Short mmCIF file of C-alpha atoms and ligand atoms in Angstrom, two decimals:
data_model
loop_
_atom_site.label_atom_id
_atom_site.label_comp_id
_atom_site.label_asym_id
_atom_site.label_seq_id
_atom_site.Cartn_x
_atom_site.Cartn_y
_atom_site.Cartn_z
CA MET A 19 63.80 90.50 109.90
CA ASP A 20 60.90 92.01 108.14
CA ARG A 21 63.03 94.43 106.09
CA ALA A 22 66.84 94.70 105.11
CA ASP A 23 67.15 97.75 106.79
CA GLU A 24 69.91 99.31 108.34
CA PHE A 25 69.25 98.70 111.48
CA SER A 26 67.63 95.19 111.02
CA ILE A 27 71.31 94.46 109.00
CA ILE A 28 73.02 95.73 112.41
CA ALA A 29 71.08 93.83 115.32
CA ARG A 30 71.41 90.41 113.14
CA TYR A 31 74.60 90.43 111.55
CA PHE A 32 77.01 92.92 113.47
CA ARG A 33 75.35 92.84 117.22
CA PRO A 34 76.40 88.90 117.81
CA LEU A 35 79.72 90.03 117.04
CA ALA A 36 80.29 92.67 119.87
CA ALA A 37 78.83 90.39 122.53
CA GLY A 38 81.86 90.23 124.67
CA HIS A 39 83.36 93.78 124.72
CA ASP A 40 81.12 95.97 127.40
CA GLY A 41 82.60 99.11 125.67
CA ALA A 42 80.60 97.94 122.24
CA LEU A 43 77.52 99.16 124.33
CA GLY A 44 75.62 96.10 122.25
CA LEU A 45 76.10 98.91 119.18
CA LEU A 46 73.22 100.64 120.42
CA ASP A 47 74.87 103.91 121.24
CA ASP A 48 76.24 106.19 119.52
CA ALA A 49 79.58 105.42 120.04
CA ALA A 50 81.76 102.69 121.47
CA LEU A 51 83.68 102.90 124.96
CA VAL A 52 87.56 102.32 124.91
CA PRO A 53 88.86 102.24 128.42
CA GLY A 54 92.35 104.24 128.72
CA ASP A 55 94.55 102.63 130.28
CA PRO A 56 97.99 104.75 131.39
CA ALA A 57 100.63 101.86 131.49
CA ARG A 58 99.79 101.22 127.55
CA THR A 59 99.21 103.30 124.82
CA LEU A 60 96.05 102.45 122.27
CA VAL A 61 97.43 101.81 118.68
CA VAL A 62 95.26 102.44 116.13
CA THR A 63 95.14 101.59 111.99
CA VAL A 64 92.35 101.90 109.50
CA ASP A 65 92.35 100.41 105.84
CA THR A 66 89.93 99.96 103.05
CA LEU A 67 89.30 97.08 100.46
CA ILE A 68 87.35 98.34 97.38
CA GLU A 69 85.84 96.02 94.69
CA GLY A 70 87.47 96.18 91.76
CA VAL A 71 90.80 97.88 93.41
CA HIS A 72 91.73 95.51 96.10
CA PHE A 73 89.39 92.68 95.44
CA ARG A 74 87.40 91.33 92.48
CA ALA A 75 83.43 91.42 92.39
CA GLY A 76 82.27 87.64 93.44
CA ASP A 77 85.33 86.79 95.96
CA PRO A 78 84.10 84.98 98.77
CA PRO A 79 82.81 86.80 101.51
CA GLU A 80 84.33 84.94 104.09
CA THR A 81 88.20 85.09 102.41
CA LEU A 82 87.13 88.99 102.31
CA ALA A 83 86.13 89.19 106.18
CA GLY A 84 89.31 87.55 106.92
CA LYS A 85 91.34 89.99 104.36
CA LEU A 86 89.83 92.50 106.07
CA ILE A 87 91.04 92.18 109.18
CA ALA A 88 94.51 90.36 108.26
CA VAL A 89 95.96 93.51 106.14
CA ASN A 90 94.87 95.91 109.35
CA LEU A 91 95.83 93.36 112.31
CA SER A 92 99.36 93.08 110.13
CA ASP A 93 99.23 97.25 111.01
CA LEU A 94 99.26 96.73 114.31
CA ALA A 95 101.62 93.52 114.84
CA ALA A 96 104.35 96.02 112.89
CA MET A 97 103.80 98.19 115.85
CA ALA A 98 104.48 95.23 117.92
CA ALA A 99 100.81 95.98 119.53
CA THR A 100 98.13 93.16 120.81
CA PRO A 101 95.20 93.61 119.06
CA VAL A 102 91.79 94.24 121.02
CA ALA A 103 88.81 95.79 118.88
CA TYR A 104 87.50 97.04 115.44
CA LEU A 105 84.91 99.24 113.87
CA LEU A 106 83.27 98.17 110.47
CA ALA A 107 81.98 101.13 108.04
CA ILE A 108 80.10 99.05 105.42
CA SER A 109 79.00 100.63 102.32
CA LEU A 110 76.76 98.48 100.31
CA PRO A 111 75.66 98.57 96.68
CA SER A 112 72.33 99.97 96.07
CA ALA A 113 72.02 97.19 92.86
CA TRP A 114 72.41 94.59 94.72
CA ASN A 115 68.75 92.56 95.98
CA GLU A 116 68.01 91.38 99.17
CA PRO A 117 68.41 87.87 98.71
CA ALA A 118 72.00 88.25 97.29
CA LEU A 119 72.57 90.99 99.65
CA LEU A 120 71.90 88.83 102.99
CA ARG A 121 73.67 85.66 101.88
CA TRP A 122 76.27 88.04 101.57
CA LEU A 123 76.04 89.51 104.35
CA ASP A 124 76.22 85.95 105.95
CA ASP A 125 79.02 84.54 105.00
CA PHE A 126 80.55 87.97 105.94
CA ALA A 127 79.87 88.16 109.34
CA SER A 128 80.18 83.71 109.81
CA GLY A 129 83.93 85.13 108.10
CA LEU A 130 84.37 87.93 110.88
CA ALA A 131 83.58 85.74 114.08
CA ARG A 132 85.76 82.96 112.76
CA GLU A 133 88.77 85.62 112.81
CA GLN A 134 87.62 87.54 115.55
CA ALA A 135 87.78 84.23 118.00
CA ARG A 136 90.93 83.40 116.42
CA PHE A 137 92.21 86.83 118.11
CA GLY A 138 90.49 87.52 120.28
CA ILE A 139 89.02 90.98 119.06
CA HIS A 140 85.51 92.11 119.16
CA LEU A 141 83.21 94.40 116.37
CA ILE A 142 82.78 97.57 118.66
CA GLY A 143 80.57 99.59 116.26
CA GLY A 144 80.22 100.83 112.84
CA ASP A 145 78.84 102.06 110.12
CA THR A 146 76.62 100.63 107.83
CA VAL A 147 75.12 102.90 104.01
CA ALA A 148 74.06 101.94 100.72
CA THR A 149 75.99 103.14 97.51
CA PRO A 150 75.14 103.62 94.18
CA GLY A 151 79.04 102.19 93.55
CA PRO A 152 81.04 99.35 94.43
CA LEU A 153 81.02 97.44 97.83
CA VAL A 154 84.00 99.62 100.21
CA LEU A 155 84.37 97.92 103.15
CA THR A 156 86.97 99.93 105.66
CA LEU A 157 88.32 98.70 108.91
CA THR A 158 89.39 100.61 112.01
CA ALA A 159 91.62 98.37 114.51
CA PHE A 160 92.41 98.98 117.88
CA GLY A 161 95.48 97.36 119.92
CA HIS A 162 97.28 98.37 122.85
CA VAL A 163 101.07 98.22 123.32
CA ALA A 164 102.98 99.00 126.96
CA ARG A 165 103.52 102.45 126.91
CA GLY A 166 107.08 103.26 125.08
CA CYS A 167 107.38 99.66 123.41
CA GLU A 168 106.37 100.16 120.26
CA LEU A 169 108.18 99.57 117.09
CA ARG A 170 108.43 102.43 114.68
CA ARG A 171 109.64 102.94 111.45
CA SER A 172 111.82 105.48 112.17
CA ARG A 173 114.31 103.87 114.77
CA ALA A 174 116.49 101.25 112.09
CA ARG A 175 120.41 102.06 112.80
CA THR A 176 123.52 102.01 110.77
CA GLY A 177 124.91 98.13 111.30
CA ASP A 178 120.82 96.95 112.08
CA ASP A 179 120.52 93.15 110.79
CA VAL A 180 117.45 93.63 108.51
CA TYR A 181 114.94 90.42 108.92
CA VAL A 182 111.90 89.66 107.18
CA SER A 183 108.99 86.88 108.56
CA GLY A 184 107.85 83.96 106.67
CA THR A 185 108.16 84.23 102.66
CA ILE A 186 107.78 86.71 100.45
CA GLY A 187 106.20 87.09 96.80
CA ASP A 188 103.28 84.04 97.47
CA GLY A 189 100.45 87.17 97.60
CA HIS A 190 102.02 88.63 94.47
CA LEU A 191 102.02 85.34 92.08
CA GLY A 192 98.28 84.45 93.74
CA LEU A 193 97.02 87.37 92.27
CA ARG A 194 98.96 86.42 89.04
CA VAL A 195 96.99 83.17 89.11
CA LEU A 196 93.77 84.73 89.48
CA ASP A 197 94.21 87.42 86.99
CA GLY A 198 94.97 84.20 84.81
CA ARG A 199 98.16 85.71 83.94
CA LEU A 200 100.25 82.76 85.49
CA GLY A 201 99.28 79.21 84.38
CA GLY A 202 100.38 75.76 84.08
CA LEU A 203 101.12 75.12 88.08
CA THR A 204 100.13 71.94 90.23
CA GLU A 205 96.58 72.48 91.84
CA ASP A 206 98.56 72.19 95.22
CA ASP A 207 100.57 75.40 93.89
CA ARG A 208 97.94 77.45 92.41
CA VAL A 209 95.99 76.45 95.98
CA TYR A 210 98.62 77.34 97.88
CA LEU A 211 99.64 80.90 96.42
CA THR A 212 95.95 82.32 95.91
CA THR A 213 95.37 81.56 99.41
CA ARG A 214 97.89 83.17 100.33
CA TYR A 215 96.79 86.42 98.19
CA ARG A 216 93.32 86.04 99.70
CA GLN A 217 93.85 84.76 102.65
CA PRO A 218 96.95 86.58 104.43
CA GLU A 219 98.03 85.99 107.87
CA PRO A 220 98.84 88.75 110.25
CA ARG A 221 102.10 88.09 112.59
CA VAL A 222 100.59 89.04 115.43
CA GLY A 223 102.37 87.08 117.78
CA LEU A 224 106.00 87.58 116.21
CA GLY A 225 105.21 91.26 116.25
CA THR A 226 104.61 91.20 119.65
CA ALA A 227 107.90 89.12 120.46
CA LEU A 228 109.31 91.69 118.36
CA ALA A 229 109.31 94.70 120.69
CA GLY A 230 112.60 95.06 123.06
CA LEU A 231 114.33 93.25 120.97
CA ALA A 232 113.99 94.81 117.39
CA HIS A 233 114.90 98.62 116.73
CA ALA A 234 112.51 99.14 113.65
CA ALA A 235 109.64 96.89 111.81
CA ALA A 236 106.79 97.68 109.08
CA ASP A 237 104.70 95.22 107.21
CA VAL A 238 104.87 94.43 103.67
CA SER A 239 101.72 95.37 101.94
CA ASP A 240 103.49 97.69 99.12
CA GLY A 241 106.80 94.91 98.23
CA LEU A 242 109.64 94.02 100.44
CA VAL A 243 111.61 96.62 98.60
CA ALA A 244 109.19 99.67 99.25
CA ASP A 245 108.55 98.92 102.75
CA LEU A 246 112.02 98.40 103.36
CA SER A 247 112.61 102.10 101.57
CA HIS A 248 109.87 103.24 103.85
CA ILE A 249 111.88 102.34 107.01
CA CYS A 250 115.38 103.79 105.65
CA ARG A 251 113.76 106.83 104.82
CA ALA A 252 112.30 107.58 108.32
CA SER A 253 115.22 106.50 110.08
CA GLY A 254 117.34 108.28 107.68
CA VAL A 255 119.69 105.46 106.91
CA ALA A 256 119.88 103.45 103.55
CA ALA A 257 119.65 99.37 103.13
CA ARG A 258 121.86 96.24 101.52
CA ILE A 259 119.72 93.18 100.66
CA ASP A 260 120.81 90.15 99.43
CA ALA A 261 117.95 88.66 96.90
CA ALA A 262 119.47 85.12 97.02
CA LEU A 263 118.75 85.29 100.96
CA VAL A 264 114.92 86.37 100.24
CA PRO A 265 112.96 83.43 102.03
CA LEU A 266 110.75 82.00 99.04
CA SER A 267 108.26 79.14 99.17
CA PRO A 268 108.64 76.05 97.73
CA ALA A 269 105.76 76.35 95.35
CA ALA A 270 107.89 80.54 94.41
CA ARG A 271 110.84 78.96 94.02
CA ARG A 272 109.37 76.46 91.43
CA VAL A 273 107.66 79.30 89.67
CA CYS A 274 110.66 81.35 89.87
CA ALA A 275 113.12 77.99 88.87
CA ALA A 276 111.26 77.62 85.55
CA GLY A 277 111.75 81.15 84.74
CA ARG A 278 108.08 82.09 84.65
CA VAL A 279 108.90 85.03 87.07
CA THR A 280 111.73 87.00 88.30
CA LEU A 281 113.09 87.09 91.75
CA SER A 282 112.69 91.39 91.22
CA ALA A 283 109.08 90.99 90.63
CA LEU A 284 109.05 89.13 94.08
CA ILE A 285 110.63 91.11 96.57
CA THR A 286 108.74 94.44 94.72
CA GLY A 287 105.24 92.75 94.29
CA GLY A 288 103.67 93.61 97.54
CA ASP A 289 100.44 92.00 99.51
CA ASP A 290 103.29 89.49 101.60
CA TYR A 291 101.91 91.30 104.96
CA GLU A 292 104.99 89.87 106.13
CA LEU A 293 106.96 91.91 109.11
CA LEU A 294 110.11 93.73 107.92
CA ALA A 295 112.57 94.61 111.32
CA THR A 296 115.83 95.29 112.16
CA ALA A 297 117.75 94.85 114.58
CA PRO A 298 121.18 94.96 116.15
CA PRO A 299 123.25 91.76 115.52
CA ALA A 300 123.32 91.33 119.57
CA ALA A 301 119.55 90.44 119.88
CA ALA A 302 120.52 87.98 116.69
CA ALA A 303 120.24 85.04 119.63
CA ALA A 304 116.84 86.13 121.01
CA LEU A 305 115.44 86.92 117.84
CA SER A 306 115.56 83.49 116.72
CA ARG A 307 114.08 82.28 120.08
CA ALA A 308 111.08 84.71 119.73
CA SER A 309 110.39 83.55 116.30
CA ALA A 310 110.64 79.91 117.12
CA ARG A 311 107.88 80.71 119.71
CA ALA A 312 105.71 82.65 116.82
CA GLY A 313 106.05 79.27 115.43
CA VAL A 314 106.71 82.33 111.99
CA ALA A 315 110.30 81.93 110.17
CA LEU A 316 112.54 85.40 110.58
CA THR A 317 115.37 85.29 108.21
CA PRO A 318 118.19 87.32 107.61
CA ILE A 319 118.34 89.48 104.29
CA GLY A 320 120.79 92.16 105.02
CA ARG A 321 121.86 95.56 106.54
CA ILE A 322 121.15 98.74 107.85
CA ILE A 323 124.32 100.66 106.18
CA GLU A 324 124.55 104.57 106.39
CA ALA A 325 122.22 106.90 103.90
CA ALA A 326 124.32 107.72 101.14
CA ASP A 327 123.80 110.49 98.75
CA THR A 328 120.19 110.12 97.70
CA GLU A 329 119.80 113.23 96.25
CA ALA A 330 122.30 112.19 93.59
CA GLY A 331 120.31 109.44 92.68
CA ALA A 332 121.76 107.03 95.04
CA PRO A 333 119.10 104.35 96.22
CA LEU A 334 117.55 103.58 99.53
CA VAL A 335 117.53 99.80 99.55
CA THR A 336 120.54 97.85 97.10
CA VAL A 337 119.46 94.93 96.23
CA LEU A 338 122.66 92.61 95.22
CA ASP A 339 122.56 89.67 93.04
CA VAL A 340 123.64 86.25 93.54
CA GLY A 341 127.32 87.70 91.96
CA GLY A 342 127.04 90.39 94.43
CA GLN A 343 126.10 92.94 91.70
CA PRO A 344 123.42 95.44 92.27
CA LEU A 345 120.25 94.09 91.08
CA ASP A 346 118.18 96.80 89.13
CA VAL A 347 114.72 96.98 90.71
CA ALA A 348 111.66 98.98 90.54
CA TRP A 349 111.35 99.63 94.13
CA GLY A 350 108.86 102.66 94.08
CA GLY A 351 106.12 99.94 95.27
CA TYR A 352 102.26 99.84 94.55
CA ARG A 353 100.78 103.05 94.49
CA HIS A 354 96.89 104.18 94.10
CA LEU A 355 97.64 107.84 93.17
P1 LIG B 421 74.86 107.18 114.05
O1 LIG B 421 73.73 107.64 112.94
O2 LIG B 421 74.14 107.94 115.15
O3 LIG B 421 76.00 107.40 113.38
P2 LIG B 421 73.86 104.14 113.11
O4 LIG B 421 72.62 103.93 112.68
O5 LIG B 421 75.62 104.73 112.24
O6 LIG B 421 74.48 105.62 114.17
O7 LIG B 421 74.79 103.25 114.05
C1 LIG B 421 74.04 102.88 115.54
C2 LIG B 421 75.25 102.14 115.88
O8 LIG B 421 75.26 100.70 115.20
C3 LIG B 421 76.42 102.70 116.67
O9 LIG B 421 76.34 101.89 117.65
C4 LIG B 421 77.16 101.79 115.77
O10 LIG B 421 78.79 102.03 115.79
C5 LIG B 421 76.85 100.70 115.26
N1 LIG B 421 76.87 100.26 113.72
C6 LIG B 421 76.34 100.59 112.86
N2 LIG B 421 76.95 99.90 111.33
C7 LIG B 421 77.89 98.98 111.76
C8 LIG B 421 78.68 97.92 111.23
N3 LIG B 421 78.49 97.86 109.92
N4 LIG B 421 79.38 97.59 112.35
C9 LIG B 421 79.01 97.34 113.36
N5 LIG B 421 78.53 98.58 114.24
C10 LIG B 421 77.81 98.95 113.36
MG1 LIG B 422 76.17 106.44 111.11
#
C-alpha cells in the first residue's frame, strides 16, 4: 500500500471481511445487495461508539471491535433475529499519524474478523472518512427472523413473569474500575468485571430461542430498571421486581457485600447487554430448556402487573427490597441528551 487513502484502507482492511458474502460485491460497488425473502423479515439496527463518550482514548482496538459488534447483535437478539451482515461507517481522526493509523486498523480489523467468524456474519459495506474530531464508529447490523416471530417491546401482558439473562451490574462495575472509582479488588475480579464492560457477550442464541415463548423482550443497555420501564411503557403495563432475585456474578456479590456499591446502582447502571423478557407462567418449563440449550442463565425476577396511575406519579417499575418494601431507585437510566 503506497499511501493510507480511503481506497487502500478499504481494500486492505475491510475487503477481506466481505469475502463469503456475495451481496457485498467485494466492497467494489456503490452499495451492497441483501436478498429479499418472503418467509422472513429483515431486522435492522444501528449503534455508534464515540471516543470519549462510549470508550476511552487508547482502548484496545480489538475489544472495541468486539463491543461494536456486540451492542448491535444484542439489539438483534432482543428481537429474536439471527444476525447476517453489517455495514461499518468509520470516522478516523485526521490527527493520527500514519503508522498509528495502520496499527490501529490492523488490530481493529482482526477484532472484527474474530467476531464475524464467531457469529457467522460478514461486513458488506460502509463508509470511511477522516474527521477533525474524535474517533467515531457506527455499525449497522442486519438479521432475519421468521415472519411474525420477532419479539417486540410492546407485547408484555399482565401476569407475565419477568426474566433476565446472565448477571446484572458487571458492566457498570467494570466501568467504575476503569475510571478508577473502584479499587482494592482481587486481580481475578478486576479482570472479570472490566472484561464484562469491554467485551459484553450478545445473547444471540438465547434471543432466537425466545421466539414463540416470550411475549416481549428488550436488551439491557440503559439499565435493568430503565429498560424494563421501556417495555412497560410500550405495552401499557407496569412491573414489580424483587431486588433479591436479580442475578449477580460472584464478583458483583462480593463488591455489594463489602458495601462498596448499592444494589440499586447495579440495577440502574447499564452496559449489561443481557436480555429482559416477559413470558406467561405456562412458558416457564420451555424457557428453562431454552436457557439450558443456549448455555445462558435466565432468571425470573418479578411480574408484569396492571399499569398504575402513572399520571399521579406511580412508577412503571417497582423494585422491592428484601423486606418487601419499595426501594427508591433512580429509574431514568442513562441518557445522552
Ligand atoms: P461512495 O463514494 O460511492 O459512497 P465509497 O468510496 O464511500 O463509495 O465506498 C466504496 C465502497 O467501499 C462501497 O461499496 C462501500 O460500501 C465500501 N466501504 C467504504 N468504507 C467501508 C468500510 N469502513 N467498511 C466496509 N465497506 C466500506
Ligand atoms: Mg460513501
